[in-house]
Structures are given as structure tokens and as C-alpha cells.
Amino acid sequence: MALFTVALALAPVVCIAQTGEVAVSAPGREPPPVTPRVLLEFEPPTEIKARDLPNDDGTSILITWRRSPSMPEDVRYTVYFSDGAAGPYKPLPFDFRPIGLDESIMADNLQYFRYRRAYRDYQFIIIDLTAFDAVAAGTHERQAKYDWGQLYFKLGVTTDSAVRLFDPVLHAEPVTQWFDWSKFNNLLMATVFMVVILFFIETARRRKFYIRRIAGLDAVDEAIGRATEMGRPIFYLCGLDPMTTVSTIAATNLLGHVAKHVANYESQIKVPCFDPIVMSVCQETVREAYYEAGRPDAYNSDNVFFITNDQFSYVAAVNGMMVRERPAANFFFGFYYAESLLLGEVGQSTGAIQIAGTDSNVQIPFFITSCDYVLIGEELYAASAYISREPKLLGSVKASDMAKAVIIVVLLLGLVFSVALLIAALNDGGNALGWLGEKMEYFMQLFNEHI
Amino acid sequence: MVRSWERYLLYTLIAFAVFLPLIFPFDVWPNLPTREVLGVFNTIDGLQPGDTIVVAVDFDPSSEPELYPMLLAVLRHAFNKNLYVIGINLFGPAGTGLGVKALTDIGGEMGKVDGEDYVMLGFKPNLPAVISQINSDIKEMYRSDANGRPTADMPILQRTPKLQGNIKYMVDLAAGETVRPWVAYGSAPGGYPMGAGCTAVSFADYFSFYQSGQINGLMGGLKAAAEYEELVGKKGAASAGMNSQSIVHALLVLFIIIGNIIFFRALSLKRAEEGGRA
Amino acid sequence: MMFLRRQLPVVIAFVLGMFTLVIFYIPAAPMQGIGDRLKIFVTIIGAFAMLLGINSILGQHITKIRKRRPGYGYSWVLILGFVAMMIAWIPWWSAPPEGSAAYYPWGGLENPQGAFYWMFFWILVPMQATMFSILAFFIASAAYRSFRAKTLEATVLLVAAVIVMLGRVPLGTSMTSWLPDAGFWSSLRLETMTSWLLNIPNAAGFRGIVLGVALGIIATSVRIIFGVEKTYMGGGD
């Protein structure tokens, strides 16, 4: 095992390691610094390899190794590079954080290795090759770009003042990937869920699905009726999020149904909007609803209007209208922020029936205290299915329930596994439950993987 | 149903409970520091003079009451320890002015020089890209600071040309969703520890970052700001606000109790009436 | 015409929806580049839609002034505010001062002496803060009205609310500060109970809601991508 040791004298000196030499100081620096014994006195890491970083856009490579069992704690791993296999090897031209014993352990990265307890001793470093280009562009050197195919690396260990490099020379060609296998579990689950949704939508055409009562939606009719009796308008808010969020889409879907009822009852609906795109969509939705109800003449586009894109200014304007016009009913659907209670309390004080529906979990409590009915979380998404009783829509609600059942099973399994592992670990330490425990850990890891 | 005179009575009492403690400050209840706030305080306290930290002013005037006192307390602590401070704002343009004001006020008070001991970099959109860039080069991203002065020869940025490897700590005072990108693109790849401050409402949301160790301290709302002020030893707006908040919370509990008494009295009256009829 | 109104939007929704879904799984640079461009499109469309919004609000208030509807004076306030803020933010064509991107004759946001800065920080900001602060009053009336021990569940909610409210302020924590710091009795300190309530039952409930919401989002997205749900296009069902 040939060892290459380089001592870094003072901070920004580029040190060069040549094959066969043990310690080389920076040129022009007398006396050659002594390599600390701490760097020489332990077993080197083994199985040092470089390969293309999987699942990326072809700009990085991955260096992996099995860590040395005897390495002291204050020594960290680092990487040196050269633009030719023969060397000389220099520190990376960009800032690179050497990693310690405890960091970046293989077992945590299903992307790079399958889960085995034995892999706990493997570590890795990712080298982003675009960083070389960034440096080259910044230095205005004549050879402005590094040739990625000619970059060679060596793994080393370092203290603050010295470094020791290991064989072999590492080289890998980065490859552009056209499928991210680390997201395969995600794709699999998404596909299955999608198929289940489409299956239930298909089934729903033939079979009737039961959907539990949602009191808030049953009250919609009552609220519209009350508004008609009192001769006062209905306020409908679509939340503060843009059209790209699902809660806003759900709110506009529901608006279509509500507006149709309003048109039938010959009542009046007002939709103050926070976002101009949402406003255009709402205008179209309400117009179409009136058309379908056979009352296109009753539609007034001035009733769906934009106020402002600023949170509290919007609230001030809507609250002012509530106090002046005293609507008989307020509907708050979509995503809300801190303004939820401001809207709800003012509406409450004017004596309106209030129905809210939001997936903003932080704001649900505020709506519950100030509104008569609240649709919690996904009830908002189910609302348009519930009101229209359209079998296709009900089918997708059913599919969500199925997925939820699967998630509950997975959660329960996770709970059982973690309790079992915990109890076993208390009894027999690291090797809890043998191969079964390993499988359990793999299962947990699979669902823990976040991207 | 609340009658309208009841409503006005409640509002008047709340107004008094907020204003009186602010007008006549007093000091009765000690504000014991929580573990989460100590996380930020101890990290900054453990730094050496001459170290550099980043303070992100990621809030705008609507959350100023909660987060601005926090910012002042953290800056006071940092300048007291003779740390260099880089201020930055990636939440919205309105936050820059707050950052400039806080740095100038506290820096001036402690005899620090703009550009040497501290700098406020302005607002830039596209948070992940900006964070990744300043991790490797600040001056490339910010040619000038928030006051429009060029950064090229600024002493503090000569000393700290990039975040990675140069800064010892980063605190994100966040009104929106900025903690996640700072963790993902700043602190994790850059290898510097990170703490955060947020409004009281978002505390539960951000707590998971603290639980997972991605941030080593979390200051939630006015109470945390007051705790920090107390730790630094200079009470300010947050401590004054704490008295108001204490009294208002107690008043709310009182309202709930009274509301319940009225409710149960009405209920027993109704029952008695029904019993009488039967 | 029917095709333009009914089928074409569904086709666009399907193609772009599937495309965005697919590129989530493709790390290669060209695909990610197209994805980024699509996101920029959304921003550009949003900017144009802003014109629609401005047209809507100004149109409403101009009509109000013209027809002298009650309160039309306030419409003047709105229009004047709109115009004043706009003018103060217009950059000028002269050379910008050293270090800034454009020359703002009325100051822009960077110049504390400018008109825009003044209007922003001394009109808009205090008004926004005021609106936000009104929450304190509304929380009082909401708490007074809704926290009634009508049922067992409501009572649990009420007790939890009282504990959290007191546990988050020095007045409350000093009420139980005589209890020991460690051991069994420490778990009866208000701040300990508060953080337990927030971090265990509250977090568990939140996560349950978040899981349901995530599934609901997927189901709704599938309905939209496959054209099952068209109400938002104004297409009825």
C-alpha cells in the first residue's frame, strides 16, 4: 500500500503530491513540515471507488469507500484532484467541506446502496463537476474549462495542517440519466393510486357509492334559501392562493355549484377576488352556472371582481363590504392565512350564516370558532363531488379512502416495527432481531427516504 | 351569540390590557428561557470575537411586532460578542428597510461601522438560487449592498467572500417559508449550523426542523424575543409586550370562564323552566 | 367554437399535466429546462392577468363615481392612492446613481427621503399592522363565545386552550414555577404541559390532516388531468 502524504504548511499554499514521495512541502518553504503521526497511525479506508452519481443530470460523480475502523475522531476525509491520471494532485479549486466519521453514512442513502446493516461502514462524497467550470470561468485562465473526462481524484484524510492521500487513482465519467430511479417508489405508488382512482371512477358509473354526510355542505342550500328570503347577497371567497393550487381549484369548482343554486333561487352572489387569474376563472364559472340554470340575463360580471393582491388590504376591503352590505351568508373556501379569523369574526358579528372550508391546517381552528360549519382538509376537495353527486367525482373520493387505508396499514406496520426494534435493541444491542430486523429497518428506510 | 354591548366591553378591556402595561411598564414575572431559545443564544454566545454570522431578515412589516425585537436582540448579542454580521433578506422587498434600520441602529449604538463590522445585502428573488450562489460567492450575486454601495472593496466581504467555510452561524428570522430553503440550500451543503426565529403561529410548523436537528435553535413569537432580550440583558419592546400578552391571556381565560358561567346559568334556567312546565 | 371551449382546454390540461408529472422523474438537463420555462410562463401569464385585475377594480370604482352611488368619495381615495403609488415607483430614463439599477425621481424603495418610501412605510405599513392587530380583539370575542363546556370534547378543548394560553406567557409559567424542575412533578408545570400539548396531540392531529390533504390533492389533480372535473373551466359537469 503506497501512501502519499502531503503536508500543508500555511493556509493557502497549493501542495503537490508526487508518486513515491512521502512528504513534499510547498516550493520555496523551508524546513519541510512534519506529517503529524496521527495521519499515519491508522488503517487506511478500503474499497475506495468512484462512479457516476446515479439519478442525476450527468454533472456529478460519487466517491465511495469503507471507512477505517481505527481512524481518530479529529481526522476528516477530503478529496484531491488532478487534470491527468499521473498527477500532480492538488486540493479542489472550490471550497469543499471534508467529512467526518459520523456523516454521510451509506445505510441512509438507498439511492447509492441497497440497505444492509453491513453497509453502515460505507461513506461517500459527491463531487459536482460544474463547480470546476464555475471556478474556471471566474479565474479568466486561458484554458477556461476543465475537461471532465480528464479529471482524476484521490481520496485523502486531513487534519487542519496536513493531508495523507490514498491509492487508487479515481476516475469516473458522469452520465446523464433519463430516469431517476430514486423516485421509482414514488412513481410506483403514484401509478397504482392513479389506476385505483380511474378504476373507481369507472366503477362509479355502474355502482352507487356511499359518501358520509358533510353537514357544512348540507347547509349550503339552507344558507342560499335564507339569503333569498332576506333579500341580501351571498359572499363567496376563494382564498388567497393562486389558481395553481388545488385548494383554489376546489373552491372554484364548488363556486360553480353554489352559483347554480343561487341562480335558481334568484338570489345574488358576490365574489371578491384576491388574484386576477382567479377572478377571470370565477367570472367564467359563475357566468356558465347562470347559463346552465337558464338565467343568463341575471348574471352580472361586476359581482365577481378583483380587490387587491395584498393580504390585509384585501381583508379590510372585504370586511368593509360585509359591514355595509350585511350579507346573509358567507362562504370561505380555499387557502387562508392569518386573515381567517378577521373574516370569520366580522362575518359573525353581522349575523351571517358562515361556512368555511380550508386545507390550511393552521387556520382551521380559527374558522371553527367563528363559523357555523367548517369543511376540514380534504372535505374541501370532496365538496364538489358531494354537492353534484356526480358518480365520476364520487369515485375519486372513494379511491382516496382506499389510499388512506393503505397509508394507515403502513403507519401501523412502521409503529409495530419500530417498537419491536426498540425492544429487541434494548435486549441484544446492535444486531436486533437478526435478518428480520434488517428487513424491518429496510422497510422503515424505504418510507423515510425524502427527496 | 354575543350581544353588541358585550362585544364592545370585551374589546375595551382588551385595549386597556394591551395599552396600560405598555404605558406603565413593570417587572414582576420572570421570563424563563426555553430550551429552543437557548439553542440560538448558546451558539452565538460560544463564538469567538471576529467570527462572522449571517442574519436573514426574512420578514416584512406585517410580522414586524414579533420578529423585529428578536432581530434587535440577536444583533445586540452578536455585536456585544464582537462578531461580524452579514444581513440579508430573501423574503420580500419590504424586509430590506427593516434590516438596514436594525443594523444601523444597533450598530451605531455599539460603535460598529457599516461595511466593516456589518453589511445589509438587499433583497433578491428566487431564494434557492441566491442561497446556493452566496454559499460560494457573495459579491458575484450582490454587486452592491442595500444602500447601493459597491461590495467589491467592502472590508467585511473581503474577509467573508462566501458563506461556505467562512461563517460560523446563520439565523433565519422567517415570516414565510424560508427556513426550508435555507436548510436545504444553505446550511446543509455549506456546513454551517443554523437557527431560526418565527411568528408564534408558525412555531408548531417549524418545530419539526428543530426536532430533526436541522436547526439547533428556534425562537417562536414575542415570548421567545422577550426571552432573548432577557438573556442578552437589555429589555426592549418584546419584554414590554410580554406584560401585555400575559395580562391579555389571563383576561381571555377570564372571559372563557365568565362565558361558561353565563352559559350554564342560562342552561339551568332553561331546565328549570322546562321542569316547571312538565 | 364548441371545440375551443370544451375539448381544447381539457386536451391542454391533459398534455401539460402529464408532461409536468413525467419530468418530475427525469433528471436530464433538457427536460428540467423545459419544466423551468413552463414555470416562467405561469409568472408571465400572472403579470398579464394583473392588467385584468386593475381593469376590474378601476372600472368598478369609476362607474361608482360616475353614477354617484353612496360612498363614491371613497372611490376617489382609491383611485388617487393607486395613481400616487404608481407614479412614485416609475423609474426615469436618466442615468441611475452609482450602485443602483435605475433612477427613481421620487425615490423608489431604497431612498428613505423619497415619496414612495414615505407612503410605503408611513401609510401602508401602519395600516397593515393595524389590520393584523385587530386579531387580538377578535380572538377575545371568539374565545368568549365559542369555548363553552357543552360536551365532554368541548371541555377537553377548553382545558387545553386555557393551559396553552397560560403556558405561553410569563404570568402563567410563574404560576407553577414553584414546582421542581425535574422528576414527575415537573410535568405538571404549565410550560411543560403546553409543549406536550403542542408537540404531541396537536402535531399528531395536524399530520393526520396533512396526509388526508395530500391524498385529496392527488385525487383532485388526477380528476383535472384526465378531464373528469371541469367545473373550474366554467364547463359545468
mmCIF file of N, CA and C in Angstrom, chain B residues 44 53-57 68-87 98-107 110 112 118-120 173 228 232:
data_model
loop_
_atom_site.group_PDB
_atom_site.id
_atom_site.type_symbol
_atom_site.label_atom_id
_atom_site.label_comp_id
_atom_site.label_asym_id
_atom_site.label_seq_id
_atom_site.Cartn_x
_atom_site.Cartn_y
_atom_site.Cartn_z
ATOM 1 N N ILE B 44 -24.501 31.435 19.636
ATOM 2 C CA ILE B 44 -23.879 32.742 19.398
ATOM 3 C C ILE B 44 -22.935 33.082 20.538
ATOM 4 N N ILE B 53 -21.343 35.911 11.402
ATOM 5 C CA ILE B 53 -22.625 35.205 11.319
ATOM 6 C C ILE B 53 -23.504 35.880 10.272
ATOM 7 N N VAL B 54 -24.493 35.131 9.790
ATOM 8 C CA VAL B 54 -25.463 35.689 8.854
ATOM 9 C C VAL B 54 -26.800 35.794 9.570
ATOM 10 N N VAL B 55 -27.446 36.946 9.448
ATOM 11 C CA VAL B 55 -28.786 37.093 9.993
ATOM 12 C C VAL B 55 -29.716 37.418 8.825
ATOM 13 N N ALA B 56 -30.669 36.517 8.546
ATOM 14 C CA ALA B 56 -31.586 36.736 7.428
ATOM 15 C C ALA B 56 -32.844 37.422 7.941
ATOM 16 N N VAL B 57 -33.121 38.612 7.377
ATOM 17 C CA VAL B 57 -34.307 39.378 7.775
ATOM 18 C C VAL B 57 -35.431 38.975 6.824
ATOM 19 N N TYR B 68 -39.133 41.796 14.768
ATOM 20 C CA TYR B 68 -38.151 42.880 14.823
ATOM 21 C C TYR B 68 -37.427 42.926 16.177
ATOM 22 N N PRO B 69 -38.166 42.799 17.308
ATOM 23 C CA PRO B 69 -37.458 42.763 18.589
ATOM 24 C C PRO B 69 -36.472 41.596 18.670
ATOM 25 N N MET B 70 -36.850 40.477 18.041
ATOM 26 C CA MET B 70 -35.964 39.310 18.007
ATOM 27 C C MET B 70 -34.676 39.669 17.268
ATOM 28 N N LEU B 71 -34.858 40.362 16.122
ATOM 29 C CA LEU B 71 -33.713 40.774 15.313
ATOM 30 C C LEU B 71 -32.800 41.694 16.118
ATOM 31 N N LEU B 72 -33.410 42.669 16.811
ATOM 32 C CA LEU B 72 -32.611 43.604 17.601
ATOM 33 C C LEU B 72 -31.818 42.869 18.671
ATOM 34 N N ALA B 73 -32.485 41.927 19.347
ATOM 35 C CA ALA B 73 -31.825 41.217 20.448
ATOM 36 C C ALA B 73 -30.659 40.385 19.920
ATOM 37 N N VAL B 74 -30.874 39.701 18.801
ATOM 38 C CA VAL B 74 -29.799 38.866 18.237
ATOM 39 C C VAL B 74 -28.629 39.740 17.810
ATOM 40 N N LEU B 75 -28.925 40.888 17.156
ATOM 41 C CA LEU B 75 -27.855 41.779 16.701
ATOM 42 C C LEU B 75 -27.075 42.331 17.889
ATOM 43 N N ARG B 76 -27.816 42.718 18.937
ATOM 44 C CA ARG B 76 -27.164 43.264 20.123
ATOM 45 C C ARG B 76 -26.198 42.231 20.701
ATOM 46 N N HIS B 77 -26.678 40.989 20.759
ATOM 47 C CA HIS B 77 -25.852 39.908 21.289
ATOM 48 C C HIS B 77 -24.595 39.728 20.439
ATOM 49 N N ALA B 78 -24.795 39.708 19.113
ATOM 50 C CA ALA B 78 -23.670 39.467 18.209
ATOM 51 C C ALA B 78 -22.641 40.597 18.306
ATOM 52 N N PHE B 79 -23.111 41.858 18.306
ATOM 53 C CA PHE B 79 -22.172 42.981 18.366
ATOM 54 C C PHE B 79 -21.477 43.036 19.716
ATOM 55 N N ASN B 80 -22.207 42.633 20.763
ATOM 56 C CA ASN B 80 -21.603 42.567 22.089
ATOM 57 C C ASN B 80 -20.429 41.604 22.106
ATOM 58 N N LYS B 81 -20.589 40.507 21.368
ATOM 59 C CA LYS B 81 -19.531 39.493 21.319
ATOM 60 C C LYS B 81 -18.482 39.841 20.275
ATOM 61 N N ASN B 82 -18.584 41.037 19.674
ATOM 62 C CA ASN B 82 -17.668 41.469 18.617
ATOM 63 C C ASN B 82 -17.656 40.526 17.422
ATOM 64 N N LEU B 83 -18.831 40.056 17.052
ATOM 65 C CA LEU B 83 -18.940 39.238 15.840
ATOM 66 C C LEU B 83 -19.219 40.164 14.661
ATOM 67 N N TYR B 84 -18.888 39.702 13.460
ATOM 68 C CA TYR B 84 -19.268 40.424 12.253
ATOM 69 C C TYR B 84 -20.607 39.894 11.784
ATOM 70 N N VAL B 85 -21.462 40.787 11.292
ATOM 71 C CA VAL B 85 -22.811 40.371 10.915
ATOM 72 C C VAL B 85 -23.091 40.702 9.451
ATOM 73 N N ILE B 86 -23.526 39.679 8.713
ATOM 74 C CA ILE B 86 -23.997 39.903 7.345
ATOM 75 C C ILE B 86 -25.510 39.771 7.361
ATOM 76 N N GLY B 87 -26.209 40.850 7.031
ATOM 77 C CA GLY B 87 -27.665 40.803 6.976
ATOM 78 C C GLY B 87 -28.101 40.534 5.545
ATOM 79 N N LEU B 98 -36.215 47.200 6.961
ATOM 80 C CA LEU B 98 -36.186 46.828 8.371
ATOM 81 C C LEU B 98 -34.794 46.382 8.778
ATOM 82 N N GLY B 99 -34.145 45.594 7.898
ATOM 83 C CA GLY B 99 -32.802 45.104 8.196
ATOM 84 C C GLY B 99 -31.807 46.248 8.294
ATOM 85 N N VAL B 100 -31.896 47.190 7.334
ATOM 86 C CA VAL B 100 -30.981 48.332 7.348
ATOM 87 C C VAL B 100 -31.149 49.116 8.635
ATOM 88 N N LYS B 101 -32.422 49.340 8.993
ATOM 89 C CA LYS B 101 -32.705 50.146 10.181
ATOM 90 C C LYS B 101 -32.142 49.470 11.432
ATOM 91 N N ALA B 102 -32.403 48.168 11.564
ATOM 92 C CA ALA B 102 -31.954 47.458 12.757
ATOM 93 C C ALA B 102 -30.431 47.471 12.855
ATOM 94 N N LEU B 103 -29.754 47.184 11.738
ATOM 95 C CA LEU B 103 -28.296 47.124 11.760
ATOM 96 C C LEU B 103 -27.702 48.500 12.056
ATOM 97 N N THR B 104 -28.274 49.550 11.417
ATOM 98 C CA THR B 104 -27.746 50.885 11.639
ATOM 99 C C THR B 104 -27.965 51.319 13.085
ATOM 100 N N ASP B 105 -29.176 51.053 13.602
ATOM 101 C CA ASP B 105 -29.480 51.479 14.974
ATOM 102 C C ASP B 105 -28.577 50.787 15.983
ATOM 103 N N ILE B 106 -28.586 49.449 15.958
ATOM 104 C CA ILE B 106 -27.814 48.708 16.962
ATOM 105 C C ILE B 106 -26.316 48.885 16.712
ATOM 106 N N GLY B 107 -25.915 48.853 15.424
ATOM 107 C CA GLY B 107 -24.504 49.028 15.096
ATOM 108 C C GLY B 107 -24.013 50.383 15.563
ATOM 109 N N MET B 110 -23.493 50.550 19.261
ATOM 110 C CA MET B 110 -22.349 49.806 19.769
ATOM 111 C C MET B 110 -21.046 50.274 19.121
ATOM 112 N N LYS B 112 -20.247 50.315 15.881
ATOM 113 C CA LYS B 112 -19.796 49.472 14.766
ATOM 114 C C LYS B 112 -19.895 50.250 13.461
ATOM 115 N N TYR B 118 -20.474 45.245 9.782
ATOM 116 C CA TYR B 118 -21.726 44.643 9.334
ATOM 117 C C TYR B 118 -22.058 45.140 7.939
ATOM 118 N N VAL B 119 -22.946 44.412 7.274
ATOM 119 C CA VAL B 119 -23.434 44.863 5.968
ATOM 120 C C VAL B 119 -24.841 44.313 5.792
ATOM 121 N N MET B 120 -25.706 45.097 5.154
ATOM 122 C CA MET B 120 -27.030 44.572 4.832
ATOM 123 C C MET B 120 -27.095 44.388 3.325
ATOM 124 N N LEU B 173 -34.736 34.718 10.464
ATOM 125 C CA LEU B 173 -35.954 35.217 11.105
ATOM 126 C C LEU B 173 -37.039 35.230 10.048
ATOM 127 N N TYR B 228 -35.001 36.184 24.746
ATOM 128 C CA TYR B 228 -33.679 36.529 24.227
ATOM 129 C C TYR B 228 -33.220 37.869 24.785
ATOM 130 N N VAL B 232 -29.866 38.517 26.851
ATOM 131 C CA VAL B 232 -28.850 39.493 26.469
ATOM 132 C C VAL B 232 -28.694 40.554 27.551
#
